[in-house]
């Protein structure tokens, strides 16, 4: 009878997942989705130990051990020797949070209490550390948001003073915008890149820039999007900035503050029932011009494809039909593409918000990006933003083009 109870006890312990075992061991969940690196409770070090709740695996680089069962992980963390029966049962007892049915062969009650106290201390230390970390992350985010707001607030409205912004958009095929409630102009904004020998940030460039806000559902600016302008520099009319050390071409656009969950308003009012937007500002603005800035429409940009479409369900990932990339051994492998199915538990902040009142959401695809990846992302965006009674057409420009380039071409021909 005792043997049956013990066999059942061990079977139950073997069935405990790495995730549950980690909780009972008081291990730290770092907040990233599946992988949780940390110092090994037994060997010490920093990030020597990790467990993965998706792969159901753990390993310790310091101890050179690992595996896929909670019993083994508990034994390593608590310094138990699995070859000794009493220790093995103790490890089972830890992952089950139940005492061993056979009292005879256990560690002494005192030892067990000591271990329970140790686990409790570990749990509390991890909680305190996690709380402190999220505190500083929140402060950092708030500081960045304030800086972004300050840049936007200091910039001039496009109507009267922001001529270079209107000229830039006209040059990019976005027509004569006149004024914009949202877009602004900074005459001499610094482009910070790298640090000097004393660790201070270096202004690599300063010049005219178009400033757009990222707004949340309450229309509050949570970030800003900056495009540096150089009207003498065709065809993109943006300055060519190079990293002084590597000579690498740097992006002439930057985002400050928060982007996630926000969107860049371009023209019109978000209370409109028809919304039109895609990845970039120029594309949305070119399409708005082509439609002659429909008064019933709100035009926007997401800033990037990820913010337009949101994260993909991992199971919908697929191999690109033609693109290949060498793996670590130099063997060409198909490039994996984020799939068309949105993650089932989407967070509010992992893609643009769309007003509940929106009945038509026109999504603009970007055909100068990789076609398969873009198509999957557009399908994902449509699925994510779908609501009963809402139409979500996807509009594609000519292959290899975007709407801004098409409009600019058409203007040249005319
Ligand atoms: Zn270890």
mmCIF file of C-alpha atoms and ligand atoms in Angstrom:
data_model
loop_
_atom_site.group_PDB
_atom_site.id
_atom_site.type_symbol
_atom_site.label_atom_id
_atom_site.label_comp_id
_atom_site.label_asym_id
_atom_site.label_seq_id
_atom_site.Cartn_x
_atom_site.Cartn_y
_atom_site.Cartn_z
ATOM 1 C CA UNK A 1 0.000 0.000 0.000
ATOM 2 C CA UNK A 2 2.804 2.371 0.950
ATOM 3 C CA UNK A 3 4.640 1.427 -2.238
ATOM 4 C CA UNK A 4 1.565 2.300 -4.333
ATOM 5 C CA UNK A 5 1.281 5.657 -2.627
ATOM 6 C CA UNK A 6 4.990 6.351 -3.257
ATOM 7 C CA UNK A 7 4.763 5.282 -6.915
ATOM 8 C CA UNK A 8 1.803 7.585 -7.420
ATOM 9 C CA UNK A 9 3.643 10.407 -5.634
ATOM 10 C CA UNK A 10 6.656 10.037 -7.957
ATOM 11 C CA UNK A 11 4.416 9.828 -11.033
ATOM 12 C CA UNK A 12 2.657 13.029 -9.984
ATOM 13 C CA UNK A 13 6.019 14.735 -9.504
ATOM 14 C CA UNK A 14 7.219 13.684 -12.969
ATOM 15 C CA UNK A 15 4.117 15.305 -14.481
ATOM 16 C CA UNK A 16 4.882 18.739 -12.976
ATOM 17 C CA UNK A 17 5.850 21.272 -15.674
ATOM 18 C CA UNK A 18 9.009 23.360 -15.520
ATOM 19 C CA UNK A 19 6.808 26.430 -15.066
ATOM 20 C CA UNK A 20 5.029 25.046 -11.983
ATOM 21 C CA UNK A 21 8.266 23.690 -10.552
ATOM 22 C CA UNK A 22 9.891 27.106 -11.017
ATOM 23 C CA UNK A 23 7.041 28.760 -9.121
ATOM 24 C CA UNK A 24 7.386 26.312 -6.240
ATOM 25 C CA UNK A 25 11.140 26.857 -6.182
ATOM 26 C CA UNK A 26 10.620 30.611 -5.969
ATOM 27 C CA UNK A 27 12.587 31.171 -9.180
ATOM 28 C CA UNK A 28 12.400 34.475 -10.983
ATOM 29 C CA UNK A 29 10.086 35.046 -13.940
ATOM 30 C CA UNK A 30 11.890 37.805 -15.806
ATOM 31 C CA UNK A 31 8.864 39.126 -17.685
ATOM 32 C CA UNK A 32 10.045 38.134 -21.159
ATOM 33 C CA UNK A 33 7.591 35.617 -22.510
ATOM 34 C CA UNK A 34 9.204 32.199 -22.161
ATOM 35 C CA UNK A 35 12.893 32.410 -21.327
ATOM 36 C CA UNK A 36 13.798 33.335 -17.745
ATOM 37 C CA UNK A 37 17.542 33.787 -17.156
ATOM 38 C CA UNK A 38 18.882 34.432 -13.640
ATOM 39 C CA UNK A 39 21.715 33.581 -11.257
ATOM 40 C CA UNK A 40 21.767 29.867 -10.427
ATOM 41 C CA UNK A 41 20.359 29.386 -6.872
ATOM 42 C CA UNK A 42 22.949 26.665 -6.352
ATOM 43 C CA UNK A 43 26.028 27.806 -8.346
ATOM 44 C CA UNK A 44 25.591 31.619 -8.243
ATOM 45 C CA UNK A 45 26.876 33.811 -11.083
ATOM 46 C CA UNK A 46 24.739 36.119 -13.230
ATOM 47 C CA UNK A 47 22.343 34.717 -15.820
ATOM 48 C CA UNK A 48 24.040 31.337 -15.472
ATOM 49 C CA UNK A 49 20.736 29.591 -14.996
ATOM 50 C CA UNK A 50 17.610 29.726 -17.163
ATOM 51 C CA UNK A 51 14.361 27.915 -17.600
ATOM 52 C CA UNK A 52 12.060 28.068 -20.610
ATOM 53 C CA UNK A 53 8.349 27.594 -20.063
ATOM 54 C CA UNK A 54 7.579 27.036 -23.775
ATOM 55 C CA UNK A 55 10.250 24.383 -24.343
ATOM 56 C CA UNK A 56 9.769 23.020 -20.814
ATOM 57 C CA UNK A 57 13.539 22.994 -20.346
ATOM 58 C CA UNK A 58 16.054 24.289 -17.848
ATOM 59 C CA UNK A 59 19.815 24.521 -17.828
ATOM 60 C CA UNK A 60 22.698 25.785 -15.733
ATOM 61 C CA UNK A 61 25.785 26.912 -17.618
ATOM 62 C CA UNK A 62 27.841 27.091 -14.429
ATOM 63 C CA UNK A 63 27.002 23.546 -13.412
ATOM 64 C CA UNK A 64 26.925 22.236 -16.990
ATOM 65 C CA UNK A 65 23.606 20.517 -16.394
ATOM 66 C CA UNK A 66 20.046 20.814 -17.577
ATOM 67 C CA UNK A 67 17.027 18.866 -18.648
ATOM 68 C CA UNK A 68 13.323 18.868 -19.198
ATOM 69 C CA UNK A 69 11.869 17.858 -15.861
ATOM 70 C CA UNK A 70 10.979 19.767 -12.749
ATOM 71 C CA UNK A 71 12.453 17.122 -10.428
ATOM 72 C CA UNK A 72 15.930 17.514 -11.941
ATOM 73 C CA UNK A 73 15.648 21.303 -11.813
ATOM 74 C CA UNK A 74 14.558 21.237 -8.158
ATOM 75 C CA UNK A 75 17.410 18.872 -7.291
ATOM 76 C CA UNK A 76 19.989 21.143 -8.916
ATOM 77 C CA UNK A 77 18.637 24.328 -7.334
ATOM 78 C CA UNK A 78 18.521 22.746 -3.880
ATOM 79 C CA UNK A 79 21.781 20.805 -4.148
ATOM 80 C CA UNK A 80 20.072 17.399 -3.873
ATOM 81 C CA UNK A 81 21.668 14.226 -5.250
ATOM 82 C CA UNK A 82 19.129 12.360 -7.384
ATOM 83 C CA UNK A 83 21.029 9.096 -6.962
ATOM 84 C CA UNK A 84 20.142 9.104 -3.293
ATOM 85 C CA UNK A 85 16.600 7.951 -2.734
ATOM 86 C CA UNK A 86 15.849 10.363 0.104
ATOM 87 C CA UNK A 87 17.101 13.302 -1.971
ATOM 88 C CA UNK A 88 15.128 12.191 -5.031
ATOM 89 C CA UNK A 89 11.922 12.000 -3.007
ATOM 90 C CA UNK A 90 12.703 15.372 -1.488
ATOM 91 C CA UNK A 91 12.968 16.876 -4.979
ATOM 92 C CA UNK A 92 9.590 15.308 -5.829
ATOM 93 C CA UNK A 93 8.182 16.797 -2.654
ATOM 94 C CA UNK A 94 9.425 20.269 -3.647
ATOM 95 C CA UNK A 95 7.859 20.275 -7.100
ATOM 96 C CA UNK A 96 4.572 18.863 -5.752
ATOM 97 C CA UNK A 97 4.569 21.032 -2.648
ATOM 98 C CA UNK A 98 3.480 17.899 -0.758
ATOM 99 C CA UNK A 99 5.325 15.883 1.842
ATOM 100 C CA UNK A 100 6.652 12.420 0.981
ATOM 101 C CA UNK A 101 4.151 9.656 1.907
ATOM 102 C CA UNK A 102 6.870 7.463 3.447
ATOM 103 C CA UNK A 103 8.170 9.399 6.450
ATOM 104 C CA UNK A 104 11.017 7.004 7.150
ATOM 105 C CA UNK A 105 13.531 8.039 4.534
ATOM 106 C CA UNK A 106 13.080 11.786 4.405
ATOM 107 C CA UNK A 107 15.405 14.568 5.375
ATOM 108 C CA UNK A 108 14.839 15.679 8.933
ATOM 109 C CA UNK A 109 11.980 18.079 9.571
ATOM 110 C CA UNK A 110 14.527 20.716 10.492
ATOM 111 C CA UNK A 111 16.309 20.402 7.150
ATOM 112 C CA UNK A 112 13.020 20.594 5.348
ATOM 113 C CA UNK A 113 12.001 23.739 7.218
ATOM 114 C CA UNK A 114 15.332 25.344 6.456
ATOM 115 C CA UNK A 115 14.804 24.649 2.768
ATOM 116 C CA UNK A 116 11.253 25.992 2.765
ATOM 117 C CA UNK A 117 12.505 29.196 4.393
ATOM 118 C CA UNK A 118 15.230 29.501 1.729
ATOM 119 C CA UNK A 119 12.675 29.145 -1.072
ATOM 120 C CA UNK A 120 10.415 31.721 0.539
ATOM 121 C CA UNK A 121 13.311 34.191 0.860
ATOM 122 C CA UNK A 122 14.201 33.669 -2.794
ATOM 123 C CA UNK A 123 10.627 34.315 -3.814
ATOM 124 C CA UNK A 124 10.482 37.553 -1.834
ATOM 125 C CA UNK A 125 13.831 38.803 -3.168
ATOM 126 C CA UNK A 126 12.678 38.149 -6.727
ATOM 127 C CA UNK A 127 9.410 39.967 -6.167
ATOM 128 C CA UNK A 128 11.195 42.991 -4.724
ATOM 129 C CA UNK A 129 13.669 43.064 -7.567
ATOM 130 C CA UNK A 130 10.923 42.759 -10.169
ATOM 131 C CA UNK A 131 8.982 45.602 -8.525
ATOM 132 C CA UNK A 132 12.077 47.829 -8.473
ATOM 133 C CA UNK A 133 12.830 47.087 -12.106
ATOM 134 C CA UNK A 134 9.352 47.860 -13.385
ATOM 135 C CA UNK A 135 9.473 51.065 -11.319
ATOM 136 C CA UNK A 136 12.598 52.297 -13.094
ATOM 137 C CA UNK A 137 11.250 51.143 -16.458
ATOM 138 C CA UNK A 138 8.090 53.180 -15.869
ATOM 139 C CA UNK A 139 10.138 56.226 -14.858
ATOM 140 C CA UNK A 140 12.325 55.877 -17.944
ATOM 141 C CA UNK A 141 9.262 55.555 -20.172
ATOM 142 C CA UNK A 142 7.646 58.614 -18.590
ATOM 143 C CA UNK A 143 10.860 60.665 -19.047
ATOM 144 C CA UNK A 144 11.072 59.634 -22.707
ATOM 145 C CA UNK A 145 7.407 60.546 -23.194
ATOM 146 C CA UNK A 146 7.999 63.968 -21.669
ATOM 147 C CA UNK A 147 10.997 64.580 -23.964
ATOM 148 C CA UNK A 148 8.953 63.531 -26.988
ATOM 149 C CA UNK A 149 6.106 65.840 -25.956
ATOM 150 C CA UNK A 150 8.581 68.703 -25.449
ATOM 151 C CA UNK A 151 9.946 68.248 -28.993
ATOM 152 C CA UNK A 152 6.407 68.249 -30.398
ATOM 153 C CA UNK A 153 5.253 71.203 -28.286
ATOM 154 C CA UNK A 154 8.266 73.282 -29.319
ATOM 155 C CA UNK A 155 7.626 72.701 -33.034
ATOM 156 C CA UNK A 156 5.562 75.122 -35.138
ATOM 157 C CA UNK A 157 2.258 74.316 -36.858
ATOM 158 C CA UNK A 158 2.696 73.574 -40.541
ATOM 159 C CA UNK A 159 0.155 76.145 -41.758
ATOM 160 C CA UNK A 160 1.990 79.432 -41.364
ATOM 161 C CA UNK A 161 5.648 78.692 -40.530
ATOM 162 C CA UNK A 162 6.170 75.101 -41.533
ATOM 163 C CA UNK A 163 6.721 75.729 -45.220
ATOM 164 C CA UNK A 164 9.575 73.179 -45.475
ATOM 165 C CA UNK A 165 7.250 70.386 -44.247
ATOM 166 C CA UNK A 166 4.663 71.264 -46.916
ATOM 167 C CA UNK A 167 7.475 71.507 -49.507
ATOM 168 C CA UNK A 168 8.886 68.157 -48.441
ATOM 169 C CA UNK A 169 5.502 66.412 -48.700
ATOM 170 C CA UNK A 170 4.863 68.074 -52.075
ATOM 171 C CA UNK A 171 8.273 66.856 -53.305
ATOM 172 C CA UNK A 172 7.401 63.334 -52.126
ATOM 173 C CA UNK A 173 4.200 63.351 -54.164
ATOM 174 C CA UNK A 174 1.821 64.180 -51.334
ATOM 175 C CA UNK A 175 0.350 67.296 -52.952
ATOM 176 C CA UNK A 176 -0.138 70.733 -51.427
ATOM 177 C CA UNK A 177 -1.255 70.011 -47.897
ATOM 178 C CA UNK A 178 -1.924 73.645 -46.892
ATOM 179 C CA UNK A 179 -2.240 73.121 -43.167
ATOM 180 C CA UNK A 180 -2.368 70.119 -40.878
ATOM 181 C CA UNK A 181 -3.824 69.964 -37.421
ATOM 182 C CA UNK A 182 -1.217 67.359 -36.517
ATOM 183 C CA UNK A 183 2.056 67.756 -38.426
ATOM 184 C CA UNK A 184 4.608 70.272 -37.190
ATOM 185 C CA UNK A 185 7.921 71.808 -38.142
ATOM 186 C CA UNK A 186 11.190 72.255 -36.225
ATOM 187 C CA UNK A 187 13.687 74.562 -37.930
ATOM 188 C CA UNK A 188 16.860 73.248 -36.310
ATOM 189 C CA UNK A 189 16.497 69.975 -34.478
ATOM 190 C CA UNK A 190 19.595 68.094 -33.310
ATOM 191 C CA UNK A 191 20.174 64.524 -34.470
ATOM 192 C CA UNK A 192 21.891 62.770 -31.564
ATOM 193 C CA UNK A 193 24.121 59.850 -32.379
ATOM 194 C CA UNK A 194 26.803 58.163 -30.282
ATOM 195 C CA UNK A 195 28.858 59.603 -27.432
ATOM 196 C CA UNK A 196 32.055 61.616 -27.120
ATOM 197 C CA UNK A 197 35.063 60.404 -25.088
ATOM 198 C CA UNK A 198 33.431 61.720 -21.899
ATOM 199 C CA UNK A 199 30.250 59.763 -22.573
ATOM 200 C CA UNK A 200 28.157 62.763 -23.579
ATOM 201 C CA UNK A 201 25.745 62.440 -26.511
ATOM 202 C CA UNK A 202 26.972 63.929 -29.795
ATOM 203 C CA UNK A 203 24.813 65.995 -32.157
ATOM 204 C CA UNK A 204 25.807 64.526 -35.515
ATOM 205 C CA UNK A 205 23.539 66.884 -37.427
ATOM 206 C CA UNK A 206 21.054 69.674 -36.811
ATOM 207 C CA UNK A 207 18.514 70.870 -39.303
ATOM 208 C CA UNK A 208 14.886 71.252 -40.342
ATOM 209 C CA UNK A 209 12.574 68.401 -39.424
ATOM 210 C CA UNK A 210 8.962 67.295 -39.729
ATOM 211 C CA UNK A 211 7.529 66.357 -36.329
ATOM 212 C CA UNK A 212 4.452 64.167 -35.950
ATOM 213 C CA UNK A 213 2.942 62.986 -32.665
ATOM 214 C CA UNK A 214 2.081 59.451 -31.635
ATOM 215 C CA UNK A 215 -1.301 59.687 -29.922
ATOM 216 C CA UNK A 216 -3.147 57.229 -27.732
ATOM 217 C CA UNK A 217 -6.900 56.621 -27.534
ATOM 218 C CA UNK A 218 -7.410 59.776 -25.472
ATOM 219 C CA UNK A 219 -5.566 61.748 -28.226
ATOM 220 C CA UNK A 220 -2.705 62.436 -25.804
ATOM 221 C CA UNK A 221 0.790 62.591 -27.339
ATOM 222 C CA UNK A 222 2.800 59.645 -26.005
ATOM 223 C CA UNK A 223 5.683 59.950 -28.454
ATOM 224 C CA UNK A 224 6.854 61.709 -31.558
ATOM 225 C CA UNK A 225 8.093 60.779 -35.000
ATOM 226 C CA UNK A 226 10.880 62.914 -36.455
ATOM 227 C CA UNK A 227 11.856 63.134 -40.130
ATOM 228 C CA UNK A 228 14.902 65.290 -40.879
ATOM 229 C CA UNK A 229 14.510 67.159 -44.169
ATOM 230 C CA UNK A 230 16.920 68.196 -46.912
ATOM 231 C CA UNK A 231 15.028 69.568 -49.885
ATOM 232 C CA UNK A 232 18.226 69.573 -51.955
ATOM 233 C CA UNK A 233 18.703 65.842 -51.532
ATOM 234 C CA UNK A 234 16.483 64.033 -54.103
ATOM 235 C CA UNK A 235 14.765 61.579 -54.410
ATOM 236 C CA UNK A 236 13.861 61.192 -50.713
ATOM 237 C CA UNK A 237 14.613 64.820 -49.784
ATOM 238 C CA UNK A 238 16.172 63.750 -46.494
ATOM 239 C CA UNK A 239 19.783 64.298 -45.357
ATOM 240 C CA UNK A 240 22.287 61.480 -45.802
ATOM 241 C CA UNK A 241 23.786 60.899 -42.372
ATOM 242 C CA UNK A 242 26.663 58.522 -41.793
ATOM 243 C CA UNK A 243 28.012 56.907 -38.651
ATOM 244 C CA UNK A 244 31.470 58.519 -38.183
ATOM 245 C CA UNK A 245 33.008 55.254 -36.942
ATOM 246 C CA UNK A 246 31.550 52.672 -39.330
ATOM 247 C CA UNK A 247 30.614 54.857 -42.311
ATOM 248 C CA UNK A 248 27.212 53.156 -42.232
ATOM 249 C CA UNK A 249 24.210 55.135 -43.563
ATOM 250 C CA UNK A 250 21.938 56.138 -40.674
ATOM 251 C CA UNK A 251 18.141 56.447 -40.796
ATOM 252 C CA UNK A 252 16.951 60.037 -41.269
ATOM 253 C CA UNK A 253 13.848 59.270 -39.187
ATOM 254 C CA UNK A 254 13.605 58.654 -35.458
ATOM 255 C CA UNK A 255 10.899 57.918 -32.958
ATOM 256 C CA UNK A 256 11.003 59.201 -29.382
ATOM 257 C CA UNK A 257 8.868 58.261 -26.408
ATOM 258 C CA UNK A 258 6.288 55.513 -26.860
ATOM 259 C CA UNK A 259 5.104 54.241 -30.188
ATOM 260 C CA UNK A 260 3.437 50.993 -29.225
ATOM 261 C CA UNK A 261 -0.309 51.166 -29.247
ATOM 262 C CA UNK A 262 -0.246 54.736 -30.519
ATOM 263 C CA UNK A 263 -0.702 56.054 -34.038
ATOM 264 C CA UNK A 264 0.459 59.069 -36.040
ATOM 265 C CA UNK A 265 -2.466 61.284 -37.062
ATOM 266 C CA UNK A 266 -1.958 62.965 -40.440
ATOM 267 C CA UNK A 267 -5.153 64.672 -41.586
ATOM 268 C CA UNK A 268 -8.750 64.818 -40.405
ATOM 269 C CA UNK A 269 -10.317 63.860 -37.109
ATOM 270 C CA UNK A 270 -10.246 60.445 -35.403
ATOM 271 C CA UNK A 271 -14.021 60.726 -34.852
ATOM 272 C CA UNK A 272 -14.457 59.983 -38.595
ATOM 273 C CA UNK A 273 -16.078 56.653 -39.453
ATOM 274 C CA UNK A 274 -13.610 56.048 -42.291
ATOM 275 C CA UNK A 275 -9.925 55.641 -41.461
ATOM 276 C CA UNK A 276 -7.112 55.276 -43.995
ATOM 277 C CA UNK A 277 -3.521 54.452 -43.131
ATOM 278 C CA UNK A 278 -0.461 52.264 -43.517
ATOM 279 C CA UNK A 279 3.069 52.044 -42.303
ATOM 280 C CA UNK A 280 4.656 55.361 -43.281
ATOM 281 C CA UNK A 281 3.688 59.033 -43.182
ATOM 282 C CA UNK A 282 4.527 59.713 -46.851
ATOM 283 C CA UNK A 283 2.418 56.787 -48.080
ATOM 284 C CA UNK A 284 -0.623 57.857 -46.075
ATOM 285 C CA UNK A 285 -0.182 61.494 -47.086
ATOM 286 C CA UNK A 286 0.183 60.563 -50.787
ATOM 287 C CA UNK A 287 -2.990 58.474 -50.650
ATOM 288 C CA UNK A 288 -4.829 61.315 -48.880
ATOM 289 C CA UNK A 289 -3.767 63.716 -51.647
ATOM 290 C CA UNK A 290 -4.859 61.209 -54.307
ATOM 291 C CA UNK A 291 -8.307 61.063 -52.635
ATOM 292 C CA UNK A 292 -8.258 64.858 -52.282
ATOM 293 C CA UNK A 293 -8.296 64.706 -48.437
ATOM 294 C CA UNK A 294 -11.829 63.342 -48.087
ATOM 295 C CA UNK A 295 -13.568 65.288 -45.312
ATOM 296 C CA UNK A 296 -15.233 62.099 -44.014
ATOM 297 C CA UNK A 297 -11.855 60.426 -43.464
ATOM 298 C CA UNK A 298 -9.141 60.320 -40.838
ATOM 299 C CA UNK A 299 -5.670 59.641 -42.318
ATOM 300 C CA UNK A 300 -2.989 58.102 -40.136
ATOM 301 C CA UNK A 301 0.308 56.191 -40.118
ATOM 302 C CA UNK A 302 1.391 53.359 -37.820
ATOM 303 C CA UNK A 303 5.118 54.176 -37.915
ATOM 304 C CA UNK A 304 6.079 50.623 -38.798
ATOM 305 C CA UNK A 305 4.551 47.363 -39.962
ATOM 306 C CA UNK A 306 4.743 45.733 -36.507
ATOM 307 C CA UNK A 307 2.713 48.530 -34.958
ATOM 308 C CA UNK A 308 0.150 48.293 -37.783
ATOM 309 C CA UNK A 309 -0.356 44.532 -37.622
ATOM 310 C CA UNK A 310 0.563 43.535 -34.067
ATOM 311 C CA UNK A 311 2.341 40.284 -33.109
ATOM 312 C CA UNK A 312 1.677 37.001 -34.906
ATOM 313 C CA UNK A 313 0.532 33.743 -33.400
ATOM 314 C CA UNK A 314 3.692 31.622 -33.225
ATOM 315 C CA UNK A 315 1.952 28.630 -34.834
ATOM 316 C CA UNK A 316 1.145 30.659 -37.966
ATOM 317 C CA UNK A 317 4.853 31.253 -38.741
ATOM 318 C CA UNK A 318 5.756 29.840 -42.141
ATOM 319 C CA UNK A 319 8.772 29.341 -44.380
ATOM 320 C CA UNK A 320 9.208 31.932 -47.129
ATOM 321 C CA UNK A 321 8.585 30.221 -50.507
ATOM 322 C CA UNK A 322 11.817 31.507 -52.094
ATOM 323 C CA UNK A 323 13.981 33.556 -49.707
ATOM 324 C CA UNK A 324 16.765 31.635 -47.951
ATOM 325 C CA UNK A 325 19.365 32.591 -45.368
ATOM 326 C CA UNK A 326 22.447 30.578 -44.276
ATOM 327 C CA UNK A 327 22.174 29.077 -40.783
ATOM 328 C CA UNK A 328 25.047 28.819 -38.257
ATOM 329 C CA UNK A 329 26.608 25.993 -40.285
ATOM 330 C CA UNK A 330 26.295 27.886 -43.574
ATOM 331 C CA UNK A 331 23.417 25.720 -44.836
ATOM 332 C CA UNK A 332 20.769 27.830 -46.634
ATOM 333 C CA UNK A 333 17.456 27.676 -44.769
ATOM 334 C CA UNK A 334 14.144 29.259 -45.760
ATOM 335 C CA UNK A 335 13.535 32.613 -44.049
ATOM 336 C CA UNK A 336 10.730 32.251 -41.492
ATOM 337 C CA UNK A 337 7.923 34.788 -41.854
ATOM 338 C CA UNK A 338 5.592 36.043 -39.091
ATOM 339 C CA UNK A 339 2.232 34.565 -40.060
ATOM 340 C CA UNK A 340 -1.177 36.027 -40.925
ATOM 341 C CA UNK A 341 -2.855 34.997 -37.634
ATOM 342 C CA UNK A 342 -2.727 37.473 -34.726
ATOM 343 C CA UNK A 343 -1.638 36.292 -31.301
ATOM 344 C CA UNK A 344 -4.652 35.013 -29.398
ATOM 345 C CA UNK A 345 -3.997 37.103 -26.274
ATOM 346 C CA UNK A 346 -3.131 40.481 -27.826
ATOM 347 C CA UNK A 347 -2.061 43.303 -25.528
ATOM 348 C CA UNK A 348 -3.640 46.742 -25.922
ATOM 349 C CA UNK A 349 -0.274 48.316 -26.601
ATOM 350 C CA UNK A 350 1.165 45.937 -29.174
ATOM 351 C CA UNK A 351 -0.514 47.532 -32.207
ATOM 352 C CA UNK A 352 -2.271 50.785 -33.176
ATOM 353 C CA UNK A 353 -5.624 51.518 -31.617
ATOM 354 C CA UNK A 354 -8.652 51.882 -33.892
ATOM 355 C CA UNK A 355 -11.749 53.724 -32.687
ATOM 356 C CA UNK A 356 -14.718 51.433 -31.969
ATOM 357 C CA UNK A 357 -16.884 53.669 -34.166
ATOM 358 C CA UNK A 358 -14.763 53.045 -37.303
ATOM 359 C CA UNK A 359 -16.825 51.366 -40.032
ATOM 360 C CA UNK A 360 -14.293 51.376 -42.857
ATOM 361 C CA UNK A 361 -10.611 50.863 -42.217
ATOM 362 C CA UNK A 362 -8.578 51.123 -45.422
ATOM 363 C CA UNK A 363 -5.138 49.587 -44.959
ATOM 364 C CA UNK A 364 -2.371 50.760 -47.287
ATOM 365 C CA UNK A 365 0.221 48.138 -48.168
ATOM 366 C CA UNK A 366 3.798 49.079 -48.852
ATOM 367 C CA UNK A 367 4.992 47.361 -52.036
ATOM 368 C CA UNK A 368 8.632 48.408 -51.760
ATOM 369 C CA UNK A 369 8.934 46.115 -48.722
ATOM 370 C CA UNK A 370 9.274 42.332 -49.101
ATOM 371 C CA UNK A 371 6.006 41.107 -50.667
ATOM 372 C CA UNK A 372 5.333 37.864 -48.732
ATOM 373 C CA UNK A 373 6.155 39.340 -45.345
ATOM 374 C CA UNK A 374 4.051 42.431 -46.089
ATOM 375 C CA UNK A 375 1.095 40.334 -47.311
ATOM 376 C CA UNK A 376 1.182 38.210 -44.137
ATOM 377 C CA UNK A 377 1.353 41.357 -41.995
ATOM 378 C CA UNK A 378 -1.537 43.021 -43.843
ATOM 379 C CA UNK A 379 -3.697 39.897 -43.406
ATOM 380 C CA UNK A 380 -2.773 39.909 -39.721
ATOM 381 C CA UNK A 381 -3.664 43.608 -39.397
ATOM 382 C CA UNK A 382 -7.041 42.933 -41.022
ATOM 383 C CA UNK A 383 -7.748 40.025 -38.653
ATOM 384 C CA UNK A 384 -6.648 41.983 -35.610
ATOM 385 C CA UNK A 385 -8.735 45.080 -36.331
ATOM 386 C CA UNK A 386 -11.798 43.153 -37.597
ATOM 387 C CA UNK A 387 -15.135 43.953 -35.897
ATOM 388 C CA UNK A 388 -18.713 43.089 -36.817
ATOM 389 C CA UNK A 389 -19.917 45.617 -39.355
ATOM 390 C CA UNK A 390 -16.442 46.969 -40.161
ATOM 391 C CA UNK A 391 -15.052 46.692 -43.707
ATOM 392 C CA UNK A 392 -11.253 46.439 -43.970
ATOM 393 C CA UNK A 393 -10.084 46.669 -47.586
ATOM 394 C CA UNK A 394 -6.353 46.389 -48.272
ATOM 395 C CA UNK A 395 -4.986 48.577 -51.045
ATOM 396 C CA UNK A 396 -1.775 47.614 -52.863
ATOM 397 C CA UNK A 397 0.289 50.034 -54.947
ATOM 398 C CA UNK A 398 2.040 48.894 -58.143
ATOM 399 C CA UNK A 399 4.659 46.171 -57.419
ATOM 400 C CA UNK A 400 7.983 47.625 -56.258
ATOM 401 C CA UNK A 401 6.392 51.006 -55.572
ATOM 402 C CA UNK A 402 4.706 52.856 -52.781
ATOM 403 C CA UNK A 403 1.930 55.418 -53.122
ATOM 404 C CA UNK A 404 4.351 58.288 -52.531
ATOM 405 C CA UNK A 405 6.641 57.097 -55.364
ATOM 406 C CA UNK A 406 3.662 56.498 -57.684
ATOM 407 C CA UNK A 407 2.286 59.963 -56.972
ATOM 408 C CA UNK A 408 5.715 61.568 -57.443
ATOM 409 C CA UNK A 409 6.101 59.746 -60.789
ATOM 410 C CA UNK A 410 2.644 60.811 -61.925
ATOM 411 C CA UNK A 411 3.426 64.422 -60.984
ATOM 412 C CA UNK A 412 6.660 64.319 -63.013
ATOM 413 C CA UNK A 413 4.843 62.903 -66.048
ATOM 414 C CA UNK A 414 2.147 65.587 -65.761
HETATM 415 ZN ZN1 LIG B 1 23.750 25.747 -11.186
#
